[in-house]
Short mmCIF file of C-alpha atoms and ligand atoms in Angstrom, two decimals:
data_model
loop_
_atom_site.label_atom_id
_atom_site.label_comp_id
_atom_site.label_asym_id
_atom_site.label_seq_id
_atom_site.Cartn_x
_atom_site.Cartn_y
_atom_site.Cartn_z
CA UNK A 1 -42.54 2.20 8.08
CA UNK A 2 -42.70 3.88 4.87
CA UNK A 3 -40.39 3.30 1.88
CA UNK A 4 -39.13 7.09 2.23
CA UNK A 5 -38.55 6.71 5.92
CA UNK A 6 -36.40 3.33 5.52
CA UNK A 7 -34.50 5.08 2.82
CA UNK A 8 -33.92 8.01 5.06
CA UNK A 9 -32.81 5.75 7.92
CA UNK A 10 -30.16 3.79 5.76
CA UNK A 11 -28.92 7.10 4.40
CA UNK A 12 -28.38 8.30 7.73
CA UNK A 13 -26.55 4.95 8.68
CA UNK A 14 -24.17 5.33 5.73
CA UNK A 15 -23.58 8.85 6.91
CA UNK A 16 -22.88 8.19 10.42
CA UNK A 17 -20.25 5.35 9.47
CA UNK A 18 -18.85 7.83 6.74
CA UNK A 19 -18.48 10.31 9.69
CA UNK A 20 -17.40 8.00 12.01
CA UNK A 21 -14.72 6.83 9.88
CA UNK A 22 -13.46 10.44 8.82
CA UNK A 23 -13.50 11.33 12.72
CA UNK A 24 -11.58 7.94 13.65
CA UNK A 25 -8.92 9.22 10.69
CA UNK A 26 -8.77 12.62 12.21
CA UNK A 27 -8.12 11.36 15.89
CA UNK A 28 -5.35 9.47 14.88
CA UNK A 29 -3.87 11.53 12.08
CA UNK A 30 -0.91 12.79 14.09
CA UNK A 31 0.10 9.42 15.10
CA UNK A 32 -0.17 8.24 11.57
CA UNK A 33 1.66 11.01 9.98
CA UNK A 34 4.57 10.59 12.40
CA UNK A 35 4.84 6.92 11.78
CA UNK A 36 4.27 7.28 8.32
CA UNK A 37 1.59 4.92 8.26
CA UNK A 38 -2.21 4.28 7.51
CA UNK A 39 -2.89 3.39 11.27
CA UNK A 40 -1.33 4.71 14.30
CA UNK A 41 -0.61 1.40 15.74
CA UNK A 42 2.61 0.07 16.77
CA UNK A 43 3.19 -3.66 17.22
CA UNK A 44 5.50 -3.20 20.46
CA UNK A 45 8.64 -5.05 20.39
CA UNK A 46 8.98 -8.30 21.82
CA UNK A 47 12.32 -10.10 22.08
CA UNK A 48 12.41 -13.20 19.99
CA UNK A 49 8.89 -12.74 18.89
CA UNK A 50 9.39 -9.17 16.77
CA UNK A 51 11.60 -10.39 14.02
CA UNK A 52 11.43 -9.71 10.46
CA UNK A 53 8.15 -11.83 9.65
CA UNK A 54 6.00 -10.28 12.25
CA UNK A 55 7.48 -6.58 11.83
CA UNK A 56 7.11 -6.77 7.83
CA UNK A 57 3.59 -8.20 8.45
CA UNK A 58 2.27 -5.38 10.97
CA UNK A 59 4.00 -2.72 8.58
CA UNK A 60 2.33 -4.15 5.44
CA UNK A 61 -0.99 -4.23 7.01
CA UNK A 62 -0.91 -0.72 7.80
CA UNK A 63 0.72 -0.78 11.24
CA UNK A 64 3.93 -0.22 12.38
CA UNK A 65 6.35 -2.95 13.12
CA UNK A 66 9.08 -2.57 15.82
CA UNK A 67 11.82 -5.08 15.61
CA UNK A 68 13.10 -6.03 19.11
CA UNK A 69 17.00 -5.96 19.17
CA UNK A 70 17.09 -7.47 22.69
CA UNK A 71 20.66 -8.74 23.49
CA UNK A 72 21.27 -9.09 19.71
CA UNK A 73 25.19 -7.98 18.53
CA UNK A 74 25.07 -5.18 16.03
CA UNK A 75 25.95 -7.76 13.22
CA UNK A 76 22.88 -9.71 13.77
CA UNK A 77 20.74 -6.64 14.26
CA UNK A 78 22.14 -5.55 10.78
CA UNK A 79 20.73 -8.62 9.02
CA UNK A 80 17.65 -8.65 10.56
CA UNK A 81 16.92 -4.88 9.45
CA UNK A 82 17.99 -6.08 5.81
CA UNK A 83 15.92 -8.91 5.96
CA UNK A 84 12.85 -7.01 7.26
CA UNK A 85 13.26 -4.22 4.31
CA UNK A 86 13.51 -7.20 1.93
CA UNK A 87 9.96 -8.04 3.10
CA UNK A 88 8.39 -4.58 3.35
CA UNK A 89 8.75 -1.23 1.89
CA UNK A 90 6.89 0.40 4.49
CA UNK A 91 8.02 2.14 7.47
CA UNK A 92 9.08 0.12 10.51
CA UNK A 93 11.16 0.86 13.66
CA UNK A 94 13.86 -0.46 15.73
CA UNK A 95 13.65 -1.04 19.48
CA UNK A 96 17.03 -0.82 21.45
CA UNK A 97 17.67 -1.40 25.10
CA UNK A 98 19.63 1.29 26.82
CA UNK A 99 21.77 -0.80 28.79
CA UNK A 100 22.96 -2.79 25.47
CA UNK A 101 26.88 -2.77 26.05
CA UNK A 102 27.23 -1.80 22.37
CA UNK A 103 24.31 0.62 21.94
CA UNK A 104 26.11 3.37 20.11
CA UNK A 105 27.07 0.66 17.48
CA UNK A 106 23.15 -0.47 17.16
CA UNK A 107 22.36 3.36 16.61
CA UNK A 108 24.96 3.44 14.08
CA UNK A 109 23.65 0.41 12.34
CA UNK A 110 19.89 1.65 12.39
CA UNK A 111 21.06 4.59 10.79
CA UNK A 112 23.10 3.33 8.10
CA UNK A 113 20.33 1.13 7.12
CA UNK A 114 17.90 4.05 6.89
CA UNK A 115 15.74 2.88 9.95
CA UNK A 116 13.22 6.16 10.33
CA UNK A 117 12.62 5.50 14.04
CA UNK A 118 14.41 4.30 16.80
CA UNK A 119 12.83 3.28 20.04
CA UNK A 120 14.80 3.31 23.09
CA UNK A 121 13.53 1.30 26.01
CA UNK A 122 14.77 0.00 29.40
CA UNK A 123 15.75 3.57 31.07
CA UNK A 124 16.54 7.10 30.39
CA UNK A 125 18.00 7.62 26.73
CA UNK A 126 21.48 8.22 27.17
CA UNK A 127 22.70 11.69 25.71
CA UNK A 128 25.32 10.09 23.02
CA UNK A 129 22.51 7.79 21.77
CA UNK A 130 19.89 10.41 21.58
CA UNK A 131 22.05 12.70 19.57
CA UNK A 132 23.23 9.95 17.29
CA UNK A 133 19.60 9.08 16.59
CA UNK A 134 18.76 12.61 16.02
CA UNK A 135 21.85 13.82 13.93
CA UNK A 136 21.53 10.56 11.72
CA UNK A 137 18.10 11.92 10.76
CA UNK A 138 15.95 9.34 12.47
CA UNK A 139 13.16 9.97 14.86
CA UNK A 140 13.64 8.95 18.73
CA UNK A 141 10.77 7.40 20.62
CA UNK A 142 11.13 7.15 24.66
CA UNK A 143 9.31 5.31 27.20
CA UNK A 144 7.98 7.82 29.65
CA UNK A 145 7.16 6.32 33.08
CA UNK A 146 6.05 9.46 34.96
CA UNK A 147 5.05 13.22 33.71
CA UNK A 148 8.35 14.75 35.14
CA UNK A 149 10.36 12.38 32.78
CA UNK A 150 7.91 12.90 29.76
CA UNK A 151 8.55 16.57 30.15
CA UNK A 152 12.31 16.17 30.34
CA UNK A 153 12.67 13.84 27.53
CA UNK A 154 10.47 16.46 25.35
CA UNK A 155 12.97 19.22 26.43
CA UNK A 156 16.02 16.86 25.34
CA UNK A 157 14.47 16.30 21.83
CA UNK A 158 12.62 13.13 22.25
CA UNK A 159 10.39 13.07 19.03
CA UNK A 160 7.59 10.96 20.35
CA UNK A 161 6.45 9.13 23.79
CA UNK A 162 5.31 5.72 24.57
CA UNK A 163 3.68 5.44 27.80
CA UNK A 164 3.07 1.78 28.99
CA UNK A 165 0.89 1.11 31.89
CA UNK A 166 1.55 -1.78 34.10
CA UNK A 167 -0.98 -4.15 32.40
CA UNK A 168 1.56 -4.71 29.54
CA UNK A 169 3.58 -7.86 28.88
CA UNK A 170 7.15 -8.08 29.41
CA UNK A 171 9.28 -5.71 31.63
CA UNK A 172 6.74 -3.23 33.59
CA UNK A 173 6.51 -0.16 35.52
CA UNK A 174 4.32 0.02 38.78
CA UNK A 175 1.51 2.34 37.46
CA UNK A 176 -1.64 1.32 35.14
CA UNK A 177 -2.10 3.01 31.79
CA UNK A 178 -5.46 4.35 33.02
CA UNK A 179 -3.30 6.60 35.55
CA UNK A 180 -0.52 7.10 33.54
CA UNK A 181 -2.82 8.51 30.69
CA UNK A 182 -4.66 10.85 32.96
CA UNK A 183 -1.40 12.00 34.53
CA UNK A 184 0.66 12.61 31.16
CA UNK A 185 -1.81 13.18 28.13
CA UNK A 186 -3.60 16.50 29.30
CA UNK A 187 0.27 17.82 29.88
CA UNK A 188 2.22 16.87 26.81
CA UNK A 189 1.04 18.49 23.51
CA UNK A 190 4.67 18.98 21.98
CA UNK A 191 5.29 15.42 20.76
CA UNK A 192 2.90 12.64 20.10
CA UNK A 193 2.14 10.17 22.95
CA UNK A 194 1.13 6.45 22.14
CA UNK A 195 -0.50 4.26 25.01
CA UNK A 196 0.33 0.91 25.69
CA UNK A 197 -0.29 -1.73 28.00
CA UNK A 198 -3.71 -3.89 27.97
CA UNK A 199 -5.21 -3.01 24.96
CA UNK A 200 -7.16 -5.24 23.29
CA UNK A 201 -9.99 -3.72 21.61
CA UNK A 202 -10.67 -0.58 19.37
CA UNK A 203 -13.22 1.13 21.65
CA UNK A 204 -10.39 1.33 24.16
CA UNK A 205 -7.95 2.86 21.82
CA UNK A 206 -10.48 5.30 20.71
CA UNK A 207 -10.87 6.20 24.28
CA UNK A 208 -7.31 7.12 24.61
CA UNK A 209 -7.21 8.85 21.26
CA UNK A 210 -10.10 10.99 22.59
CA UNK A 211 -7.88 11.98 25.76
CA UNK A 212 -5.18 13.27 23.60
CA UNK A 213 -3.17 9.84 22.59
CA UNK A 214 -1.87 9.85 19.19
CA UNK A 215 -1.83 5.97 18.66
CA UNK A 216 -1.19 2.83 20.50
CA UNK A 217 1.02 0.14 21.01
CA UNK A 218 -0.15 -3.42 21.37
CA UNK A 219 2.30 -6.40 22.07
CA UNK A 220 0.41 -9.51 23.35
CA UNK A 221 -2.18 -9.67 20.40
CA UNK A 222 0.52 -9.71 17.87
CA UNK A 223 2.63 -12.37 19.68
CA UNK A 224 -0.36 -14.93 18.88
CA UNK A 225 -1.01 -14.14 15.41
CA UNK A 226 -0.45 -16.30 12.17
CA UNK A 227 2.51 -14.36 11.15
CA UNK A 228 4.45 -14.49 14.39
CA UNK A 229 7.25 -17.11 14.67
CA UNK A 230 6.53 -17.99 18.07
CA UNK A 231 6.12 -21.47 18.78
CA UNK A 232 2.51 -23.04 18.67
CA UNK A 233 2.66 -23.87 22.40
CA UNK A 234 3.42 -20.15 23.19
CA UNK A 235 0.24 -19.10 20.68
CA UNK A 236 -1.97 -21.56 22.45
CA UNK A 237 -0.80 -20.89 26.21
CA UNK A 238 -2.16 -17.14 25.08
CA UNK A 239 -5.35 -18.62 23.64
CA UNK A 240 -5.84 -20.68 26.82
CA UNK A 241 -4.94 -17.85 29.27
CA UNK A 242 -7.18 -15.39 31.18
CA UNK A 243 -6.08 -11.59 32.18
CA UNK A 244 -5.71 -12.81 35.49
CA UNK A 245 -2.95 -15.39 34.60
CA UNK A 246 -0.85 -12.86 33.48
CA UNK A 247 0.70 -11.84 36.79
CA UNK A 248 4.05 -9.74 37.52
CA UNK A 249 7.14 -11.53 38.94
CA UNK A 250 7.11 -11.86 42.63
CA UNK A 251 9.94 -10.71 44.64
CA UNK A 252 10.41 -12.38 48.22
CA UNK A 253 12.69 -9.93 50.17
CA UNK A 254 13.33 -6.29 49.71
CA UNK A 255 17.17 -6.94 49.91
CA UNK A 256 17.07 -9.00 46.94
CA UNK A 257 15.28 -6.97 44.04
CA UNK A 258 13.38 -8.98 41.27
CA UNK A 259 12.64 -6.98 37.98
CA UNK A 260 9.10 -6.94 37.59
CA UNK A 261 8.18 -8.64 34.58
CA UNK A 262 4.54 -9.63 33.58
CA UNK A 263 3.93 -13.27 32.18
CA UNK A 264 1.91 -16.35 32.64
CA UNK A 265 2.05 -18.11 35.79
CA UNK A 266 3.64 -21.64 35.27
CA UNK A 267 5.81 -24.13 36.81
CA UNK A 268 8.80 -21.67 36.08
CA UNK A 269 7.25 -18.75 38.33
CA UNK A 270 6.46 -21.02 41.18
CA UNK A 271 10.11 -22.46 40.80
CA UNK A 272 11.39 -18.88 40.70
CA UNK A 273 9.79 -18.59 44.14
CA UNK A 274 11.49 -21.76 45.50
CA UNK A 275 14.98 -20.48 43.96
CA UNK A 276 14.68 -17.10 45.97
CA UNK A 277 13.77 -18.74 49.34
CA UNK A 278 16.90 -21.06 48.51
CA UNK A 279 19.43 -18.28 47.68
CA UNK A 280 18.02 -16.06 50.61
CA UNK A 281 18.44 -18.93 53.18
CA UNK A 282 21.90 -19.55 51.75
CA UNK A 283 22.56 -15.87 52.37
CA UNK A 284 21.33 -15.96 55.73
CA UNK A 285 23.48 -18.99 56.61
CA UNK A 286 26.79 -17.05 55.23
CA UNK A 287 27.05 -19.84 52.35
CA UNK A 288 26.53 -16.80 49.78
CA UNK A 289 27.39 -13.20 49.84
CA UNK A 290 24.89 -10.43 48.87
CA UNK A 291 26.21 -10.10 45.43
CA UNK A 292 26.27 -13.64 44.60
CA UNK A 293 23.01 -14.10 45.91
CA UNK A 294 21.66 -11.38 43.81
CA UNK A 295 23.19 -12.24 40.61
CA UNK A 296 21.79 -16.26 41.36
CA UNK A 297 18.41 -14.55 41.40
CA UNK A 298 19.16 -12.61 38.19
CA UNK A 299 20.34 -15.71 36.47
CA UNK A 300 17.27 -17.59 37.08
CA UNK A 301 15.46 -16.30 33.93
CA UNK A 302 18.63 -16.44 31.64
CA UNK A 303 17.41 -17.65 28.32
CA UNK A 304 13.81 -18.25 29.65
CA UNK A 305 11.98 -16.31 27.05
CA UNK A 306 13.72 -17.65 24.17
CA UNK A 307 12.94 -21.37 25.57
CA UNK A 308 9.09 -20.35 25.99
CA UNK A 309 8.96 -18.34 22.45
CA UNK A 310 11.19 -20.39 20.14
CA UNK A 311 11.35 -23.98 22.08
CA UNK A 312 7.69 -23.89 23.29
CA UNK A 313 8.71 -24.87 26.65
CA UNK A 314 5.86 -22.91 28.28
CA UNK A 315 5.93 -24.61 31.71
CA UNK A 316 9.70 -23.91 32.46
CA UNK A 317 10.27 -20.81 30.05
CA UNK A 318 9.12 -17.18 30.68
CA UNK A 319 5.86 -16.61 28.85
CA UNK A 320 5.51 -13.07 29.06
CA UNK A 321 2.21 -11.72 28.32
CA UNK A 322 -0.02 -8.61 29.14
CA UNK A 323 -3.40 -8.87 30.86
CA UNK A 324 -4.83 -8.30 27.25
CA UNK A 325 -3.99 -11.94 26.60
CA UNK A 326 -7.39 -12.67 27.84
CA UNK A 327 -8.72 -11.08 24.61
CA UNK A 328 -6.57 -13.49 22.29
CA UNK A 329 -9.03 -16.11 21.65
CA UNK A 330 -7.63 -17.40 18.21
CA UNK A 331 -4.73 -17.28 15.94
CA UNK A 332 -5.51 -14.30 13.65
CA UNK A 333 -3.65 -12.53 10.81
CA UNK A 334 -2.20 -9.29 11.59
CA UNK A 335 -4.68 -7.51 8.95
CA UNK A 336 -7.30 -9.18 10.73
CA UNK A 337 -6.57 -7.59 14.05
CA UNK A 338 -6.03 -4.35 12.59
CA UNK A 339 -9.03 -4.27 10.66
CA UNK A 340 -10.82 -5.34 13.82
CA UNK A 341 -9.27 -2.64 15.94
CA UNK A 342 -10.27 0.09 13.46
CA UNK A 343 -13.70 -1.25 13.00
CA UNK A 344 -14.20 -1.60 16.85
CA UNK A 345 -13.46 2.18 17.11
CA UNK A 346 -15.33 3.26 14.29
CA UNK A 347 -18.52 1.24 15.55
CA UNK A 348 -18.15 2.88 18.76
CA UNK A 349 -18.30 6.32 17.21
CA UNK A 350 -21.41 5.33 15.10
CA UNK A 351 -23.12 4.01 18.20
CA UNK A 352 -22.32 7.38 19.94
CA UNK A 353 -23.79 9.31 16.93
CA UNK A 354 -26.99 7.29 16.75
CA UNK A 355 -27.53 7.71 20.75
CA UNK A 356 -27.62 11.56 19.93
C1 FMN B 401 6.74 -11.51 25.06
C2 FMN B 401 6.92 -10.01 25.01
C3 FMN B 401 8.20 -9.65 24.85
C4 FMN B 401 8.49 -8.40 25.06
N1 FMN B 401 9.74 -7.94 24.81
C5 FMN B 401 9.89 -6.42 24.85
C6 FMN B 401 11.30 -5.99 24.58
O1 FMN B 401 12.23 -6.63 24.28
N2 FMN B 401 11.36 -4.49 24.65
C7 FMN B 401 9.98 -3.73 24.83
O2 FMN B 401 10.57 -2.23 25.04
N3 FMN B 401 8.85 -4.09 25.17
C8 FMN B 401 8.70 -5.62 25.23
N4 FMN B 401 7.58 -5.83 25.41
C9 FMN B 401 6.47 -4.93 25.78
C10 FMN B 401 5.77 -4.86 24.53
O3 FMN B 401 6.83 -3.97 23.35
C11 FMN B 401 4.42 -3.65 24.33
O4 FMN B 401 4.77 -2.73 24.72
C12 FMN B 401 3.53 -4.44 25.45
O5 FMN B 401 3.42 -5.90 24.76
C13 FMN B 401 2.11 -3.60 25.43
O6 FMN B 401 1.13 -4.54 26.00
P1 FMN B 401 0.19 -5.44 26.02
O7 FMN B 401 1.05 -6.79 25.68
O8 FMN B 401 -0.85 -5.55 26.87
O9 FMN B 401 -0.59 -5.30 24.42
C14 FMN B 401 7.11 -7.26 25.43
C15 FMN B 401 5.95 -7.78 25.64
C16 FMN B 401 5.87 -9.25 25.46
C17 FMN B 401 4.52 -9.74 25.62
#
């Protein structure tokens, strides 16, 4: 190859890479503008994991960290927000669970602290909370499990949606992201839609951006980062696990519903089955009435996520993880993961340009 040709090829490569970077920026620009970030990538709220350190690390690295309020009382949430603000000046959000008995107080805490984005999870956003978020000047993000609800949420004033497929870690719906994205993305244009569940690589995020998503939310990959306060046992169980080890909770009897939660199979998940069988037998023999039996099944996992995340008991605790856990192969920094996701997306665009 002559020098002129080599030079032309190398300048074409630089050109492709610049164009690909600009194309990626443009595809994710709506999501990034909505979040006020460099990258339209949210670190999905994870109870016990998404606290000040991880949230600030994600926001400082150009993503959007989200505090998981979980069952925290308002006073604790207030402290967690202030502590996060001490670690970052970048935007971050707070995820509140709709069935929290003090939801309205939690919303007020967020508003008073100047949190710009509130994510309402665990059900249809209740009217008073929705109005309070909006009146307080914050943006409201909700999870849309189906197109009809997505449309309804947009009409009621929700500012952005997350569609989370059943591949995700934690509490899940029944439909995969592949299907939800096809059902929802072509029809919801008025607000940004972020995709979640099973995402571990930039090429996949790129695919959804091209389908009309504004950005993506990842949980599992961030749980095992250097900045995550999760116990080393928790992180190492993620590194060891394959996608097929992250399974939804199993329900033995339709009379006794079990909330679907995806996590790593362990002694705890095995004992949960035995516990259900025992409780159902007691119900059948008349030893327990229906309510007591249901409560006993529901109580099985009380405190179990904390046991796994904080205490490191990954055999008996609840090791919530998405199918993306198979893509966790090392403890990385948050910044490395974000850079990797972006470079994978850009490389996919370069490869496409080179094929043309
Ligand atoms: C350990 C763990 C805890 C989670 N806790 C919550 C939570 O408290 N609230 C919530 O809305 N989502 C929760 N999620 C879901 C994440 O926010 C995110 O949407 C999900 O992890 C995305 O899928 P991925 O795990 O495949 O990346 C949790 C996920 C994990 C892995």
